[in-house]
Short mmCIF file of C-alpha atoms in Angstrom, two decimals:
data_model
loop_
_atom_site.label_atom_id
_atom_site.label_comp_id
_atom_site.label_asym_id
_atom_site.label_seq_id
_atom_site.Cartn_x
_atom_site.Cartn_y
_atom_site.Cartn_z
CA MET A 3 -27.96 75.34 117.45
CA SER A 4 -26.52 73.08 114.62
CA GLY A 5 -28.99 72.83 111.86
CA THR A 6 -31.63 75.20 113.49
CA LYS A 7 -34.58 75.54 111.07
CA ARG A 8 -36.08 78.98 110.59
CA THR A 9 -39.24 80.01 108.97
CA ARG A 10 -39.50 79.66 105.20
CA GLY A 11 -37.19 81.85 103.32
CA GLU A 12 -34.94 82.69 106.45
CA GLY A 13 -32.48 79.97 105.71
CA THR A 14 -30.58 78.08 108.30
CA ILE A 15 -28.63 79.09 111.39
CA ARG A 16 -25.78 76.76 112.78
CA SER A 17 -22.72 76.66 114.70
CA HIS A 18 -19.47 76.90 112.93
CA LYS A 19 -15.87 76.30 113.74
CA GLY A 20 -13.91 78.75 115.73
CA GLY A 21 -16.96 79.64 117.74
CA LEU A 22 -18.70 81.50 114.99
CA VAL A 23 -22.37 81.40 113.94
CA GLU A 24 -23.39 80.65 110.34
CA ALA A 25 -26.33 82.25 108.84
CA ARG A 26 -27.17 80.44 105.31
CA LEU A 27 -29.29 82.12 102.74
CA TYR A 28 -31.26 80.23 100.06
CA ILE A 29 -31.10 82.21 96.58
CA PRO A 30 -33.95 81.76 94.15
CA LYS A 31 -33.05 80.62 90.59
CA GLU A 32 -34.01 84.22 89.14
CA LEU A 33 -31.42 85.98 91.39
CA ARG A 34 -28.35 83.28 91.24
CA HIS A 35 -26.79 85.57 88.47
CA LYS A 36 -26.15 87.98 91.12
CA THR A 37 -24.28 85.23 93.25
CA GLY A 38 -22.20 83.59 90.48
CA GLY A 39 -24.73 80.89 90.27
CA ARG A 40 -24.53 79.83 93.90
CA GLU A 41 -27.67 78.30 95.36
CA ARG A 42 -26.84 79.23 99.04
CA VAL A 43 -24.67 82.01 100.64
CA SER A 44 -23.17 82.01 104.20
CA PHE A 45 -22.73 84.82 106.63
CA TYR A 46 -20.85 84.56 109.73
CA GLY A 47 -20.84 86.42 112.89
CA ARG A 48 -19.83 86.05 116.68
CA ASN A 49 -23.37 85.33 117.52
CA GLU A 50 -26.73 84.67 115.94
CA SER A 51 -27.79 88.40 115.91
CA GLU A 52 -24.55 89.41 113.99
CA ALA A 53 -24.72 86.59 111.40
CA LEU A 54 -28.57 87.38 110.77
CA LYS A 55 -27.86 91.07 110.48
CA LYS A 56 -25.29 90.39 107.66
CA LYS A 57 -27.61 87.96 106.00
CA LYS A 58 -30.47 90.59 106.09
CA LEU A 59 -28.26 93.41 104.74
CA PHE A 60 -27.24 91.33 101.77
CA GLU A 61 -30.94 90.47 101.13
CA LYS A 62 -31.71 94.08 100.92
CA ASP A 63 -28.93 94.66 98.54
CA LEU A 64 -30.03 91.77 96.47
CA GLU A 65 -33.46 93.08 96.22
CA LYS A 66 -31.94 96.48 94.99
CA GLY A 67 -29.85 94.59 92.25
CA TYR A 68 -26.60 94.44 93.92
CA SER A 69 -24.33 91.37 93.48
CA LEU A 70 -22.28 89.18 95.88
CA GLU A 71 -19.19 90.18 93.97
CA SER A 72 -19.73 93.62 95.10
CA ARG A 73 -19.47 92.62 98.70
CA ARG A 74 -16.17 90.85 97.98
CA LEU A 75 -14.57 93.36 95.71
CA THR A 76 -11.93 95.68 97.44
CA VAL A 77 -11.15 99.09 96.41
CA ALA A 78 -7.87 98.17 94.81
CA ALA A 79 -9.55 95.51 92.51
CA TYR A 80 -12.29 97.75 91.58
CA MET A 81 -9.94 100.78 90.75
CA LYS A 82 -7.79 98.59 88.72
CA ARG A 83 -10.84 97.33 86.72
CA TRP A 84 -12.24 100.78 86.29
CA LEU A 85 -9.13 102.32 84.93
CA ASP A 86 -8.66 99.35 82.59
CA GLY A 87 -12.21 99.22 81.41
CA PRO A 88 -14.34 101.38 79.01
CA LEU A 89 -13.05 104.62 80.91
CA LYS A 90 -10.50 105.22 78.15
CA ARG A 91 -13.22 105.74 75.67
CA ARG A 92 -15.03 108.24 77.58
CA VAL A 93 -12.45 110.70 78.87
CA SER A 94 -9.30 112.24 77.32
CA ALA A 95 -5.93 110.42 77.25
CA ARG A 96 -4.73 113.09 79.78
CA THR A 97 -7.49 112.76 82.04
CA LEU A 98 -6.99 109.01 82.12
CA GLN A 99 -3.43 109.38 82.80
CA ASP A 100 -4.17 111.54 85.67
CA TYR A 101 -6.69 109.27 87.07
CA ARG A 102 -4.36 106.28 86.78
CA TYR A 103 -1.52 108.20 88.41
CA HIS A 104 -3.67 109.35 91.55
CA ALA A 105 -5.29 105.96 91.88
CA GLU A 106 -2.14 103.93 91.67
CA LYS A 107 -0.21 106.27 94.12
CA TYR A 108 -2.74 107.16 96.56
CA LEU A 109 -5.86 105.04 96.55
CA ILE A 110 -4.85 101.35 95.38
CA PRO A 111 -1.77 100.72 97.73
CA VAL A 112 -2.83 98.80 100.78
CA ASP A 113 -1.32 101.50 103.23
CA CYS A 114 -4.07 103.78 101.75
CA ILE A 115 -7.63 102.23 101.13
CA GLY A 116 -6.91 99.57 98.56
CA TYR A 117 -7.62 96.69 101.09
CA VAL A 118 -11.00 98.06 102.16
CA LYS A 119 -14.10 96.21 100.81
CA LEU A 120 -15.83 98.48 98.20
CA HIS A 121 -19.21 98.26 99.81
CA GLU A 122 -17.75 99.05 103.39
CA LEU A 123 -15.98 102.22 102.28
CA THR A 124 -17.22 105.37 103.88
CA ALA A 125 -16.77 109.07 103.83
CA GLU A 126 -14.90 108.89 106.98
CA ASP A 127 -12.39 106.42 105.44
CA LEU A 128 -11.76 108.94 102.60
CA GLU A 129 -11.26 111.93 104.99
CA ASN A 130 -8.90 109.87 107.07
CA LEU A 131 -7.02 109.04 103.89
CA TYR A 132 -6.76 112.84 103.09
CA GLU A 133 -5.36 113.77 106.50
CA ILE A 134 -2.86 110.85 106.17
CA LEU A 135 -1.64 112.19 102.62
CA LEU A 136 -1.35 115.71 103.90
CA ASP A 137 0.74 114.48 107.02
CA ARG A 138 2.88 112.87 104.69
CA GLY A 139 3.57 116.13 102.88
CA VAL A 140 1.37 115.63 99.76
CA GLY A 141 0.17 119.00 98.63
CA VAL A 142 -3.46 120.17 99.04
CA ALA A 143 -3.95 120.29 95.15
CA THR A 144 -2.93 116.73 94.63
CA VAL A 145 -5.22 115.63 97.58
CA ARG A 146 -8.05 117.30 96.06
CA TYR A 147 -7.36 115.54 92.72
CA VAL A 148 -7.32 112.25 94.78
CA HIS A 149 -10.80 113.13 95.85
CA THR A 150 -11.83 113.85 92.29
CA THR A 151 -10.49 110.58 91.20
CA GLY A 152 -12.08 108.55 93.89
CA ARG A 153 -15.42 110.30 93.39
CA ALA A 154 -15.41 109.64 89.58
CA ALA A 155 -14.69 105.94 90.19
CA LEU A 156 -17.08 105.52 92.97
CA GLN A 157 -19.93 107.17 90.89
CA ASN A 158 -19.34 104.66 88.18
CA ALA A 159 -19.71 101.79 90.85
CA VAL A 160 -23.02 103.28 91.82
CA LYS A 161 -24.24 103.46 88.30
CA LYS A 162 -23.07 99.67 87.77
CA ARG A 163 -24.92 98.85 90.94
CA LEU A 164 -21.87 97.64 92.84
CA ILE A 165 -22.59 99.97 95.73
CA PRO A 166 -25.77 101.76 96.90
CA TYR A 167 -24.25 105.38 97.18
CA ASN A 168 -21.17 107.21 96.62
CA PRO A 169 -19.41 107.78 99.79
CA ALA A 170 -16.97 110.53 98.20
CA ARG A 171 -20.07 112.68 97.71
CA ASP A 172 -20.17 113.12 101.67
CA ALA A 173 -16.42 113.36 102.13
CA ASP A 174 -14.97 116.87 102.47
CA ALA A 175 -11.93 117.42 100.49
CA PRO A 176 -9.23 119.81 102.06
CA LYS A 177 -9.81 123.28 101.05
CA MET A 178 -7.43 125.05 98.88
CA PRO A 179 -5.36 127.91 100.19
CA GLU A 180 -6.35 131.38 99.00
CA ARG A 181 -5.28 131.76 95.47
CA GLU A 182 -2.30 133.89 94.68
CA GLU A 183 -3.20 136.60 92.19
CA SER A 184 -1.20 135.99 89.06
CA LYS A 185 1.52 138.44 87.99
CA THR A 186 0.73 140.46 84.86
CA LEU A 187 2.59 142.76 82.68
CA SER A 188 1.52 146.35 81.80
CA PHE A 189 1.47 147.97 78.45
CA GLU A 190 4.81 149.49 79.18
CA GLN A 191 6.31 146.39 80.25
CA LEU A 192 4.79 144.37 77.13
CA GLU A 193 6.45 146.99 74.99
CA ILE A 194 9.91 146.43 76.71
CA PHE A 195 9.52 142.76 76.35
CA PHE A 196 8.64 142.96 72.65
CA ARG A 197 11.66 145.34 72.08
CA GLU A 198 13.90 142.83 73.78
CA ALA A 199 12.52 139.76 71.73
CA SER A 200 13.07 141.81 68.45
CA LYS A 201 16.48 142.93 69.39
CA THR A 202 17.77 139.18 70.00
CA GLN A 203 15.58 138.04 66.94
CA ASN A 204 14.12 135.48 69.05
CA ARG A 205 12.67 132.44 67.11
CA PHE A 206 9.52 132.75 69.12
CA GLU A 207 8.98 136.58 68.97
CA ALA A 208 5.70 136.10 66.96
CA PHE A 209 4.65 133.31 69.60
CA PHE A 210 5.00 135.89 72.34
CA PHE A 211 3.15 138.52 70.32
CA VAL A 212 0.31 136.30 69.62
CA ALA A 213 0.01 135.04 73.35
CA SER A 214 0.16 138.74 74.65
CA CYS A 215 -2.23 140.02 72.05
CA SER A 216 -4.92 137.44 71.64
CA GLY A 217 -5.35 135.73 75.11
CA PHE A 218 -4.84 132.21 73.64
CA ARG A 219 -3.70 129.40 75.76
CA PRO A 220 0.03 128.25 75.07
CA GLY A 221 -1.10 124.73 74.18
CA GLU A 222 -3.56 126.40 71.76
CA ILE A 223 -0.84 128.59 70.03
CA LEU A 224 1.38 125.56 69.61
CA ALA A 225 -1.44 123.73 67.95
CA LEU A 226 -2.17 126.34 65.41
CA LYS A 227 -1.59 125.50 61.70
CA TRP A 228 -1.18 127.80 59.05
CA SER A 229 -4.60 126.61 57.57
CA ASP A 230 -6.28 127.99 60.77
CA LEU A 231 -5.26 131.59 60.03
CA VAL A 232 -6.74 134.19 57.75
CA LEU A 233 -3.64 136.72 57.05
CA PRO A 234 -4.94 139.41 54.57
CA GLU A 235 -2.09 140.45 52.18
CA GLU A 236 -3.21 144.07 52.20
CA ALA A 237 -1.58 146.11 55.05
CA GLY A 238 -3.58 147.22 57.93
CA ILE A 239 -6.43 144.87 57.69
CA SER A 240 -7.32 142.45 60.52
CA GLY A 241 -7.10 138.79 60.28
CA SER A 242 -8.38 135.92 62.32
CA ALA A 243 -7.42 132.52 63.90
CA ARG A 244 -9.61 129.46 64.32
CA ILE A 245 -8.96 127.84 67.76
CA GLY A 246 -10.07 124.20 67.72
CA ARG A 247 -7.05 122.10 69.20
CA ARG A 248 -4.44 122.08 71.61
CA VAL A 249 -1.13 120.48 72.55
CA GLU A 250 -1.20 117.89 75.31
CA HIS A 251 1.40 115.81 77.07
CA THR A 252 0.75 112.08 77.60
CA ARG A 253 3.10 109.35 79.23
CA GLU A 254 2.91 106.98 76.35
CA GLN A 255 3.34 109.48 73.24
CA GLY A 256 4.72 112.62 74.77
CA PHE A 257 3.39 115.65 73.31
CA VAL A 258 0.43 115.19 71.01
CA LEU A 259 -2.27 117.31 69.19
CA ARG A 260 -5.83 116.95 70.44
CA GLU A 261 -8.73 118.06 68.29
CA ASN A 262 -10.35 120.10 70.89
CA THR A 263 -9.69 122.92 73.47
CA LYS A 264 -9.56 122.72 77.23
CA THR A 265 -13.16 123.70 77.55
CA LYS A 266 -14.24 121.88 74.22
CA MET A 267 -15.19 125.46 72.92
CA ARG A 268 -14.09 125.99 69.23
CA ARG A 269 -13.91 129.63 68.52
CA THR A 270 -12.74 132.03 65.65
CA VAL A 271 -10.95 135.08 67.18
CA PRO A 272 -9.96 138.38 65.21
CA LEU A 273 -6.37 139.38 65.04
CA PHE A 274 -5.55 142.87 64.85
CA PRO A 275 -3.33 144.19 61.98
CA GLU A 276 0.04 144.24 64.09
CA VAL A 277 -0.63 140.43 65.03
CA VAL A 278 -1.17 139.77 61.29
CA ASP A 279 2.10 141.59 60.33
CA ALA A 280 4.10 139.72 62.82
CA LEU A 281 2.75 136.30 61.74
CA LYS A 282 3.77 137.13 58.19
CA VAL A 283 7.23 137.86 59.19
CA HIS A 284 7.27 134.76 61.17
CA ARG A 285 6.02 132.80 58.11
CA THR A 286 8.90 134.32 55.90
CA ARG A 287 11.36 133.29 58.76
CA GLN A 288 9.89 129.69 58.96
CA LEU A 289 10.10 129.10 55.15
CA GLU A 290 13.87 130.00 55.34
CA GLU A 291 14.36 127.72 58.28
CA LYS A 292 12.52 124.93 56.43
CA SER A 293 14.81 125.25 53.28
CA GLN A 294 17.84 125.17 55.60
CA ARG A 295 16.75 121.93 57.25
CA SER A 296 14.91 120.14 54.38
CA ASP A 297 16.65 116.82 55.29
CA THR A 298 15.01 116.72 58.69
CA TRP A 299 12.08 118.75 58.34
CA GLU A 300 8.66 116.98 58.94
CA GLU A 301 5.66 118.93 57.44
CA HIS A 302 2.74 119.38 59.87
CA ASP A 303 1.59 122.80 58.72
CA LEU A 304 2.21 124.17 62.38
CA VAL A 305 2.73 127.74 63.05
CA PHE A 306 5.02 127.34 65.85
CA PRO A 307 6.82 123.96 65.33
CA ASN A 308 10.12 122.81 66.91
CA GLN A 309 13.25 122.98 64.63
CA ASP A 310 12.25 119.82 62.65
CA GLY A 311 8.79 120.77 62.09
CA GLY A 312 7.25 118.81 64.76
CA ILE A 313 5.23 119.56 68.10
CA MET A 314 7.13 122.05 70.11
CA ASN A 315 7.75 121.36 73.75
CA PRO A 316 6.06 124.26 75.78
CA ASN A 317 8.63 123.69 78.67
CA ASN A 318 11.48 124.51 76.09
CA ILE A 319 9.87 127.74 75.04
CA ARG A 320 9.61 128.80 78.72
CA ARG A 321 13.02 127.63 79.80
CA ARG A 322 14.99 128.49 76.83
CA HIS A 323 13.23 131.51 75.43
CA PHE A 324 10.81 133.09 77.66
CA LYS A 325 12.55 133.26 80.96
CA PRO A 326 15.94 134.50 79.56
CA LEU A 327 13.95 137.25 77.62
CA LEU A 328 12.12 138.47 80.81
CA GLU A 329 15.60 138.36 82.67
CA SER A 330 17.43 140.34 79.87
CA ALA A 331 14.70 142.87 79.67
CA GLY A 332 14.61 143.39 83.61
CA LEU A 333 10.95 142.39 83.85
CA PRO A 334 9.20 140.53 86.74
CA ASP A 335 9.55 136.78 86.62
CA ILE A 336 6.18 135.62 85.46
CA ARG A 337 4.72 132.37 83.92
CA LEU A 338 4.35 131.83 80.35
CA TYR A 339 0.56 131.39 80.85
CA ASP A 340 0.62 134.90 82.57
CA LEU A 341 0.61 136.50 79.16
CA ARG A 342 -2.98 135.22 78.79
CA HIS A 343 -3.60 136.91 82.09
CA SER A 344 -2.00 140.12 81.10
CA PHE A 345 -4.12 140.35 77.87
CA SER A 346 -7.24 139.81 79.92
CA THR A 347 -6.51 142.45 82.63
CA LEU A 348 -5.33 145.07 79.82
CA TRP A 349 -8.57 144.35 77.80
CA VAL A 350 -10.71 145.16 80.85
CA GLU A 351 -8.46 148.13 82.04
CA SER A 352 -8.96 149.53 78.51
CA GLY A 353 -12.78 149.54 79.07
CA GLU A 354 -13.69 146.75 76.73
CA ASP A 355 -16.64 144.31 77.21
CA LEU A 356 -16.27 141.45 79.62
CA SER A 357 -18.56 139.29 77.89
CA LEU A 358 -16.65 139.58 74.70
CA LEU A 359 -13.44 138.72 76.56
CA GLN A 360 -15.13 135.34 77.87
CA LYS A 361 -15.75 134.34 74.23
CA ILE A 362 -12.14 135.44 73.14
CA LEU A 363 -10.81 133.42 75.92
CA GLY A 364 -12.98 130.35 75.38
CA HIS A 365 -14.51 130.17 78.89
CA THR A 366 -17.79 128.57 79.51
CA SER A 367 -18.56 130.75 82.56
CA ILE A 368 -17.94 134.57 82.70
CA LYS A 369 -17.22 134.08 86.46
CA THR A 370 -14.16 132.39 85.46
CA THR A 371 -13.33 135.30 83.31
CA ALA A 372 -13.94 137.87 85.90
CA ASP A 373 -12.64 136.13 89.15
CA VAL A 374 -9.61 134.32 87.61
CA TYR A 375 -8.33 136.03 84.70
CA VAL A 376 -8.92 139.89 85.42
CA HIS A 377 -6.43 141.38 87.72
CA THR A 378 -6.94 145.18 87.85
CA GLY A 379 -4.60 147.34 89.76
CA ASP A 380 -5.12 150.36 91.93
CA ALA A 381 -4.97 152.88 89.23
CA PRO A 382 -8.03 151.89 87.21
CA ARG A 383 -9.97 151.59 90.39
CA ARG A 384 -8.99 155.16 91.26
CA LEU A 385 -9.82 156.50 87.92
CA ALA A 386 -13.16 154.90 87.89
CA MET A 387 -13.96 156.47 91.25
CA GLU A 388 -12.92 159.81 90.17
CA ARG A 389 -15.37 159.59 86.95
CA PHE A 390 -17.91 158.44 89.35
CA GLY A 391 -17.49 161.42 91.56
CA ARG A 392 -17.38 163.80 88.75
CA ASN A 393 -20.79 162.37 87.50
CA LEU A 394 -22.34 162.53 91.13
CA HIS A 395 -20.97 166.07 91.89
CA PRO A 396 -20.57 167.87 88.36
CA SER A 397 -18.44 171.04 88.51
CA LYS A 398 -20.24 174.26 89.19
CA ASP A 399 -18.70 175.73 86.12
CA SER A 400 -20.23 173.08 83.74
#
């Protein structure tokens, strides 16, 4: 078989050491940039048929614009290149941080799929990886984010013509368990909570009032600056807040201000007079605090800074202020974020418009507002049914 000549363009088939068969392909000059300048490329198989099959597959890839490098690139090598490349200019620092964490821990290691050749990766490989991770005790939400990370990386590989299709599109990520409905506070419970915060003169009393009465995300409230607020001096007049940034945590810099919101939707939200009054009292308290700490205070114009004027850690608010207040007030143990859910639920239970709530919350979809943020109890449903019944069967006396 050694040196067997094929028809023009088929290359050469010959025996190779170790009992393998080598199929050699001649690369035209105009395509050599796809092979790193190589004039010939060899393919090996246990027999002539296998070697020719590999060669023909590569020829098809070459015709479609795929390079030889893509056939040699492992998942690990590609992932590292993707993470260190232009990605950082296309996504937020937090998203890049999350991609890097999940790729380095769950995709790149050789005991995951890092050793697999990029062009040989299949949807089945990914699904097997998800099962392995679940068996190791990795949470469903984490595995789903591993899937999201892989899908984003592989879609970029398709765009760069390193692979013909994205196998993650055909891989099934594990389903999330049914979402537990968030706990919310009623009007009566919020009144108890505010009373407790006022009694203890909690430094973040106004923060909790704004969170409960505006529906802002905690990170949006911590990013508020006084210049974002309109607080009329005249009593009983509504004000407003311009929401356009958020506090975000990064590994490299800790907590930073980002000039956008979670959904990239800037919005101006009215503040009713009681919220305006609470913010005015808070401003007076902050000016006193600033004068007492003038040596260490850093001015950033933040409405709810830490004790030195810098960005407040939301975990500290939750641990040192919010949870103790809930406990001392005898209220259910809820998340800080659940004040936003409480606002949403009470808004709807009060008969207010759902589409307006969507705009206040800054949601891109009203489905998110209705399905995730509104948790009506039995009482509103019962009252609504009673109203419907009265309309359907009006009293004979009327």
